[in-house]
XYZ file of C-alpha atoms in Angstrom:
476
model
C 112.329 103.700 57.515
C 112.707 104.407 61.222
C 110.865 101.869 63.351
C 108.550 102.688 66.228
C 110.103 102.513 69.695
C 108.466 100.870 72.721
C 110.311 101.271 76.037
C 109.262 99.029 78.923
C 110.701 99.947 82.326
C 110.033 98.057 85.545
C 111.063 99.005 89.069
C 113.519 97.106 91.262
C 114.050 94.127 88.929
C 117.284 92.366 89.805
C 119.221 91.853 86.560
C 119.851 88.168 87.182
C 116.189 87.356 87.967
C 115.355 86.177 84.441
C 115.432 82.761 82.851
C 117.418 84.050 79.865
C 120.269 84.982 82.216
C 120.439 81.413 83.427
C 118.743 81.899 86.777
C 118.157 78.460 88.298
C 114.472 78.921 89.080
C 113.024 82.343 88.133
C 110.403 81.976 85.397
C 110.247 84.825 82.863
C 109.192 83.248 79.555
C 108.129 86.502 77.914
C 111.338 88.364 78.696
C 113.243 85.274 77.604
C 111.401 85.354 74.265
C 112.194 89.052 73.844
C 115.874 88.375 74.554
C 115.894 85.527 72.030
C 114.731 87.969 69.338
C 117.413 90.556 70.013
C 120.371 91.588 72.168
C 120.677 91.097 75.907
C 123.279 93.347 77.528
C 124.946 91.240 80.206
C 126.554 94.104 82.160
C 124.030 96.938 82.465
C 123.976 99.421 85.355
C 121.889 102.191 86.863
C 123.424 105.683 87.320
C 122.032 105.648 90.885
C 120.539 102.712 92.815
C 117.343 104.473 93.886
C 114.235 105.394 91.936
C 114.078 109.150 91.393
C 117.754 109.936 90.608
C 117.932 106.854 88.374
C 114.897 108.006 86.417
C 116.228 111.537 86.120
C 119.402 110.029 84.663
C 117.323 107.955 82.265
C 115.386 111.067 81.198
C 118.446 113.241 80.584
C 121.453 111.003 79.970
C 123.251 112.771 82.832
C 124.513 111.660 86.245
C 123.070 112.941 89.544
C 126.164 115.090 90.153
C 125.345 116.821 86.845
C 121.572 117.231 87.253
C 121.846 117.784 91.035
C 118.764 115.628 91.458
C 120.220 113.623 94.311
C 117.446 111.713 96.016
C 113.759 110.776 96.090
C 112.749 114.310 97.070
C 114.376 115.871 93.996
C 112.312 114.663 91.053
C 112.805 115.437 87.396
C 110.853 118.498 86.217
C 111.926 118.781 82.596
C 114.214 121.711 83.355
C 117.176 119.668 82.140
C 116.259 118.730 78.600
C 116.184 115.051 77.762
C 115.293 112.576 75.051
C 111.579 113.373 75.251
C 112.200 117.013 74.359
C 114.522 115.982 71.534
C 111.789 113.770 70.067
C 109.194 116.511 70.416
C 111.509 118.899 68.556
C 111.582 116.361 65.707
C 107.806 116.062 65.666
C 107.904 112.436 66.841
C 104.757 111.424 68.768
C 105.963 110.529 72.277
C 103.673 109.433 75.100
C 103.927 107.633 78.445
C 101.765 105.161 80.307
C 102.372 104.326 83.957
C 105.139 105.050 86.431
C 107.544 107.875 85.647
C 108.366 109.094 89.176
C 108.978 112.643 87.957
C 107.526 115.671 89.768
C 104.168 116.358 88.159
C 102.193 115.573 85.023
C 101.962 119.289 84.244
C 105.740 119.729 84.010
C 107.202 119.929 80.480
C 109.075 116.643 80.896
C 109.078 115.585 77.255
C 105.778 113.781 76.646
C 102.881 114.805 74.452
C 100.576 112.930 76.810
C 100.955 111.046 80.104
C 98.399 108.318 80.751
C 97.702 107.355 84.402
C 101.162 108.659 85.403
C 102.670 107.859 88.773
C 104.763 110.711 90.144
C 106.325 111.454 93.526
C 103.876 112.091 96.343
C 102.520 115.661 96.437
C 105.170 116.643 93.903
C 107.827 116.593 96.627
C 108.532 112.920 97.379
C 110.406 111.488 100.365
C 111.577 114.745 101.941
C 112.294 113.121 105.311
C 114.921 110.886 103.705
C 116.888 113.936 102.541
C 117.933 114.505 106.156
C 121.031 112.297 106.060
C 123.261 113.367 108.912
C 123.680 110.319 111.119
C 122.562 112.131 114.261
C 119.690 113.970 112.564
C 118.079 111.360 110.309
C 114.938 109.502 111.306
C 113.701 106.012 110.576
C 110.279 105.714 108.956
C 107.365 104.126 110.744
C 106.231 100.774 109.444
C 108.077 98.152 107.456
C 109.586 98.989 104.081
C 108.469 95.742 102.420
C 104.863 96.130 103.610
C 102.996 94.995 106.699
C 101.602 91.975 104.854
C 104.057 89.840 102.898
C 102.857 86.952 100.779
C 100.170 86.104 98.224
C 97.428 88.521 97.245
C 97.021 91.856 95.524
C 98.142 95.354 96.437
C 97.612 98.853 95.121
C 100.778 98.330 93.078
C 99.655 95.080 91.432
C 96.280 96.678 90.698
C 98.073 99.648 89.178
C 100.282 97.435 87.015
C 97.179 95.670 85.721
C 95.701 99.057 84.771
C 98.940 100.196 83.122
C 99.062 96.978 81.113
C 95.449 97.328 79.999
C 95.996 100.963 79.010
C 99.114 100.008 77.021
C 97.189 97.262 75.222
C 94.421 99.718 74.325
C 96.953 102.322 73.157
C 98.684 99.832 70.867
C 95.394 98.541 69.483
C 94.288 102.089 68.664
C 97.640 102.931 67.086
C 97.514 99.808 64.960
C 93.952 100.522 63.860
C 94.869 104.087 62.892
C 97.393 102.768 60.376
C 99.543 105.909 60.523
C 102.967 105.679 58.888
C 104.724 108.142 61.213
C 107.006 106.367 63.730
C 106.100 106.851 67.368
C 107.691 106.390 70.804
C 105.794 104.919 73.745
C 107.203 104.580 77.262
C 105.442 102.122 79.612
C 106.359 102.167 83.312
C 105.481 99.103 85.409
C 106.021 98.956 89.171
C 106.645 95.268 89.933
C 108.732 93.769 91.443
C 108.959 96.822 93.718
C 107.705 96.190 97.273
C 105.227 95.757 98.964
C 106.097 92.091 98.615
C 102.606 90.938 97.765
C 102.338 88.817 94.623
C 99.202 87.510 92.898
C 98.583 83.958 94.098
C 99.262 82.316 90.723
C 102.738 83.803 90.586
C 103.521 83.499 94.295
C 102.818 79.772 94.026
C 105.612 79.367 91.464
C 108.140 79.759 94.286
C 107.304 77.601 97.331
C 109.159 79.062 100.294
C 110.603 75.759 101.405
C 112.170 75.154 97.986
C 114.163 78.376 97.743
C 117.913 78.399 98.430
C 119.429 80.432 101.237
C 120.739 83.870 100.342
C 124.464 84.537 100.220
C 126.549 86.269 102.888
C 123.859 86.438 105.526
C 125.052 88.178 108.715
C 123.675 85.285 110.765
C 126.346 83.121 109.144
C 129.130 85.482 110.219
C 129.281 87.972 107.352
C 130.158 91.527 108.404
C 128.826 94.325 106.252
C 131.022 97.195 105.102
C 130.669 100.058 107.639
C 129.110 102.477 105.120
C 126.577 99.831 104.107
C 125.905 98.974 107.761
C 125.107 102.593 108.569
C 122.981 103.016 105.428
C 120.972 99.896 106.206
C 120.530 100.805 109.884
C 118.130 103.606 108.935
C 115.477 100.994 108.170
C 116.791 97.514 108.874
C 114.326 95.358 106.979
C 116.026 92.080 107.866
C 115.441 92.777 111.556
C 111.729 93.399 110.949
C 110.805 89.870 109.871
C 108.650 88.018 112.360
C 110.476 84.762 111.657
C 112.821 82.961 109.305
C 109.722 81.571 107.590
C 108.446 85.069 106.841
C 111.804 85.937 105.303
C 111.426 82.941 102.982
C 107.899 84.104 102.121
C 109.339 87.501 101.234
C 111.647 85.835 98.707
C 108.718 83.898 97.245
C 106.791 87.151 96.883
C 109.714 88.993 95.276
C 110.268 86.299 92.661
C 106.515 85.972 92.210
C 106.416 89.688 91.381
C 109.198 89.132 88.837
C 106.962 86.585 87.102
C 103.944 88.908 87.451
C 106.007 91.599 85.731
C 106.922 89.119 83.004
C 103.250 88.253 82.552
C 102.428 91.920 81.958
C 105.299 92.260 79.492
C 103.815 89.284 77.640
C 100.404 90.945 77.559
C 101.879 94.111 76.082
C 103.963 92.228 73.539
C 100.881 90.246 72.521
C 98.969 93.472 71.967
C 101.842 94.843 69.888
C 101.689 91.738 67.704
C 97.877 91.747 67.430
C 98.003 95.390 66.337
C 100.285 94.446 63.433
C 103.108 96.548 64.870
C 105.596 93.916 66.028
C 107.717 93.762 62.889
C 108.183 97.550 62.716
C 108.755 98.289 66.400
C 111.992 98.236 68.360
C 111.342 97.137 71.943
C 113.678 97.901 74.852
C 113.153 96.417 78.311
C 114.987 97.580 81.431
C 114.530 98.552 85.087
C 115.532 101.627 87.073
C 117.722 99.574 89.463
C 117.837 96.156 91.076
C 117.031 94.710 94.503
C 119.252 92.980 97.056
C 116.492 90.441 97.800
C 118.082 89.278 101.025
C 121.731 89.015 99.949
C 123.983 90.226 102.802
C 120.822 90.567 104.889
C 119.810 93.562 102.736
C 116.504 94.355 101.027
C 115.599 97.044 98.531
C 118.394 98.837 96.689
C 120.651 101.734 97.803
C 124.106 100.165 97.442
C 126.576 99.147 94.737
C 126.541 95.367 94.979
C 125.481 93.762 91.747
C 122.034 92.768 93.031
C 121.228 96.459 93.542
C 123.199 98.371 90.909
C 122.845 96.093 87.870
C 119.740 96.290 85.682
C 118.282 94.062 82.978
C 118.702 95.467 79.466
C 117.165 93.825 76.390
C 116.692 95.329 72.930
C 114.890 93.643 70.038
C 113.499 94.789 66.715
C 114.354 95.549 63.106
C 118.100 95.374 62.515
C 118.956 94.403 66.098
C 121.278 91.421 66.128
C 120.496 88.307 68.135
C 122.760 87.302 70.997
C 124.413 88.903 73.989
C 126.646 91.944 74.393
C 129.183 91.904 77.219
C 130.271 95.548 76.941
C 129.247 97.388 80.140
C 126.385 99.847 79.549
C 124.189 102.194 81.563
C 120.701 103.658 81.572
C 122.438 106.802 80.314
C 123.331 104.924 77.135
C 119.660 104.066 76.762
C 118.827 107.783 76.921
C 121.159 108.470 74.012
C 119.801 105.436 72.155
C 116.239 106.736 72.249
C 117.281 110.082 70.783
C 119.592 108.509 68.207
C 116.860 106.102 67.114
C 114.915 109.084 65.782
C 117.902 110.874 64.289
C 118.441 113.419 67.027
C 120.639 113.853 70.091
C 120.792 114.980 73.720
C 123.391 116.636 75.933
C 124.363 113.369 77.614
C 127.288 112.673 79.913
C 130.694 112.320 78.295
C 131.306 108.826 76.991
C 127.643 107.939 76.628
C 126.974 105.868 73.501
C 124.081 104.409 71.536
C 123.276 100.816 72.450
C 122.958 99.811 68.789
C 126.545 100.815 68.099
C 127.776 99.144 71.262
C 125.999 95.900 70.367
C 127.340 95.919 66.803
C 130.976 96.447 67.842
C 133.348 93.906 69.416
C 132.909 93.590 73.179
C 134.825 96.243 75.138
C 135.258 94.964 78.686
C 137.335 98.031 79.610
C 134.502 100.494 79.013
C 133.918 102.297 82.328
C 130.462 102.531 83.896
C 129.738 104.839 86.844
C 127.052 105.075 89.531
C 126.540 107.193 92.645
C 124.244 107.380 95.687
C 123.318 110.344 97.919
C 119.912 109.317 99.205
C 118.049 107.603 102.058
C 120.304 106.302 104.801
C 123.618 107.349 103.275
C 125.697 109.222 105.836
C 128.065 110.242 103.029
C 128.181 109.968 99.249
C 128.889 106.602 97.669
C 130.334 106.012 94.198
C 130.978 103.002 91.960
C 133.165 102.391 88.939
C 133.082 99.194 86.890
C 136.038 98.915 84.524
C 137.271 95.681 83.024
C 137.490 92.943 85.609
C 137.451 95.422 88.470
C 134.555 96.889 90.407
C 135.447 99.729 92.772
C 133.250 101.275 95.482
C 134.329 104.630 96.924
C 132.678 105.952 100.086
C 133.480 109.441 101.334
C 135.000 109.071 104.802
C 135.031 105.258 104.714
C 137.316 102.551 103.337
C 136.764 101.568 99.698
C 135.828 98.152 98.319
C 137.417 96.355 95.362
C 136.166 93.201 93.647
C 137.690 91.093 90.877
C 134.659 90.113 88.814
C 136.642 87.609 86.759
C 137.456 85.419 89.730
C 134.715 86.592 92.096
C 131.532 87.445 90.161
C 129.427 87.144 93.332
C 131.495 89.854 95.069
C 132.261 87.643 98.044
C 135.803 88.899 98.753
C 136.782 92.546 99.160
C 140.393 93.032 98.010
C 140.751 96.715 98.903
C 142.892 96.213 102.018
C 145.338 93.755 100.452
C 148.739 95.328 99.703
C 149.148 93.512 96.385
C 146.101 95.365 95.009
C 147.222 98.861 96.034
C 148.162 99.726 92.443
C 144.824 98.571 91.081
C 143.010 100.481 93.806
C 144.876 103.676 92.906
C 144.181 103.229 89.198
C 140.467 102.705 89.807
C 140.223 105.737 92.073
C 141.973 107.873 89.461
C 139.573 106.630 86.786
C 136.590 107.394 89.031
C 137.904 110.885 89.745
C 138.179 111.533 86.008
C 134.368 111.282 85.949
C 133.505 112.930 89.247
C 135.178 114.526 92.277
C 133.494 112.479 95.020
C 134.202 114.900 97.865
C 132.879 117.859 95.865
C 129.774 115.940 94.808
C 129.171 114.798 98.383
C 129.425 118.361 99.687
C 127.129 119.676 96.944
C 124.526 117.006 97.654
C 124.420 117.789 101.371
C 124.272 121.531 100.637
C 121.431 121.134 98.134
C 119.487 118.890 100.503
C 119.932 121.323 103.383
C 118.794 124.206 101.179
C 115.700 122.254 100.146
C 114.792 121.530 103.775
C 115.218 125.235 104.561
C 112.925 126.203 101.658
C 110.239 123.959 103.109
C 110.440 125.825 106.417
C 112.926 123.680 108.295
C 113.109 120.143 109.594
C 109.746 119.930 111.366
C 107.859 121.397 108.429
C 109.689 119.203 105.954
C 108.881 116.020 107.864
C 105.189 116.596 107.239
C 105.596 116.608 103.451
C 105.479 113.880 100.854
C 105.120 110.156 101.379
C 106.213 108.292 104.532
C 107.361 105.393 102.360
C 106.768 104.021 98.877
C 104.964 106.391 96.527
C 101.209 105.764 96.327
C 99.879 105.036 92.839
C 97.296 107.286 91.196
C 93.645 106.374 90.942
C 92.998 104.570 87.643
């Protein structure tokens, strides 16, 4: 019999920030317990390191250059069919609780019901960030990470508490109903997304003075890649800290939010167990993208370094083997997995596969995984290909980057300009171009963004729309 499916998705959770990965100090006992019951995918990636395009990819199994949902002002509407529609066609009950970051709850986006959904502001999102020309773009007012950084509560932590409570109630009711028909529930949590304000209990787990220094800080002489430097300059968070101490507090808050997230996962898993549903439910945990958390003097996401582009991916439940899987995977594979779990399919990107099959097969290090970015701060399109030991970053109009993950897993040394790697560089670019023409995608993204701004009445009109920063949560 097909098991139920519970999908837990957080926002901005760095893949390595879990105890089960071997992190030296992050405490995530509930995610660790979930990983111990099933498979942890050690090389999982987002199709785009920013919220809305990543979530559109998750919904559809397609890349941004296929959906043409490029940035945080182009939310998913349900027009491109995804796994939710496939489940509805099969008569599978499918509901959501919490953050989706689609356009609107009234759109036919593949759910029978959406409970306290969080969608882009005013149904339009961050329109101002779609203006990407270097001479035309604007920097937002205020600080990305929040004006207050440290212990306490925020609208986002309050929202996560409400989402967790609603999920617990939903599972209790489903268990009490005793229905035999398998169901699918998606739960969207916000933490550890900024603002970097963590409940005191979890903030206190990470005393600022005890945390190690971040890697490759510009103050120590590191020079960022020019594309990354220009992207970050739009809202240079590192430069906004009042002091080095506040930067350390920001790290304490980020990791505290990781443990707050883990706490909520534990609450939901406890409710699943109490409802008598644990043994017949497959649970998948992931995030939409990661967070740089100070590495290279960067905060948030929006680039292809592992802190930003990798995501946690854990699957546990009936028939799921215990252990790790080193084959590279993507959120697009998760899309196919959800459909396949219920015996149906979606029109996913070529090469997309079900996670169950990937986990059951011998590890395939050569499996390519692709990501792209056309959003806030990017003066041109950026693209990533992970294949085997190599990780390749292609930036339209800028030099590429190449990392050997076997010898340099922290991506400390860019090999792209070394003559002895010219052949590897050419092979990786050819492999990337077999998935996407970067120049064509870049041109299409800029054209679509310009057309959207024109539809809104031009630059000045567009700047008055949507949210000035992070999306506000709904009233609960």
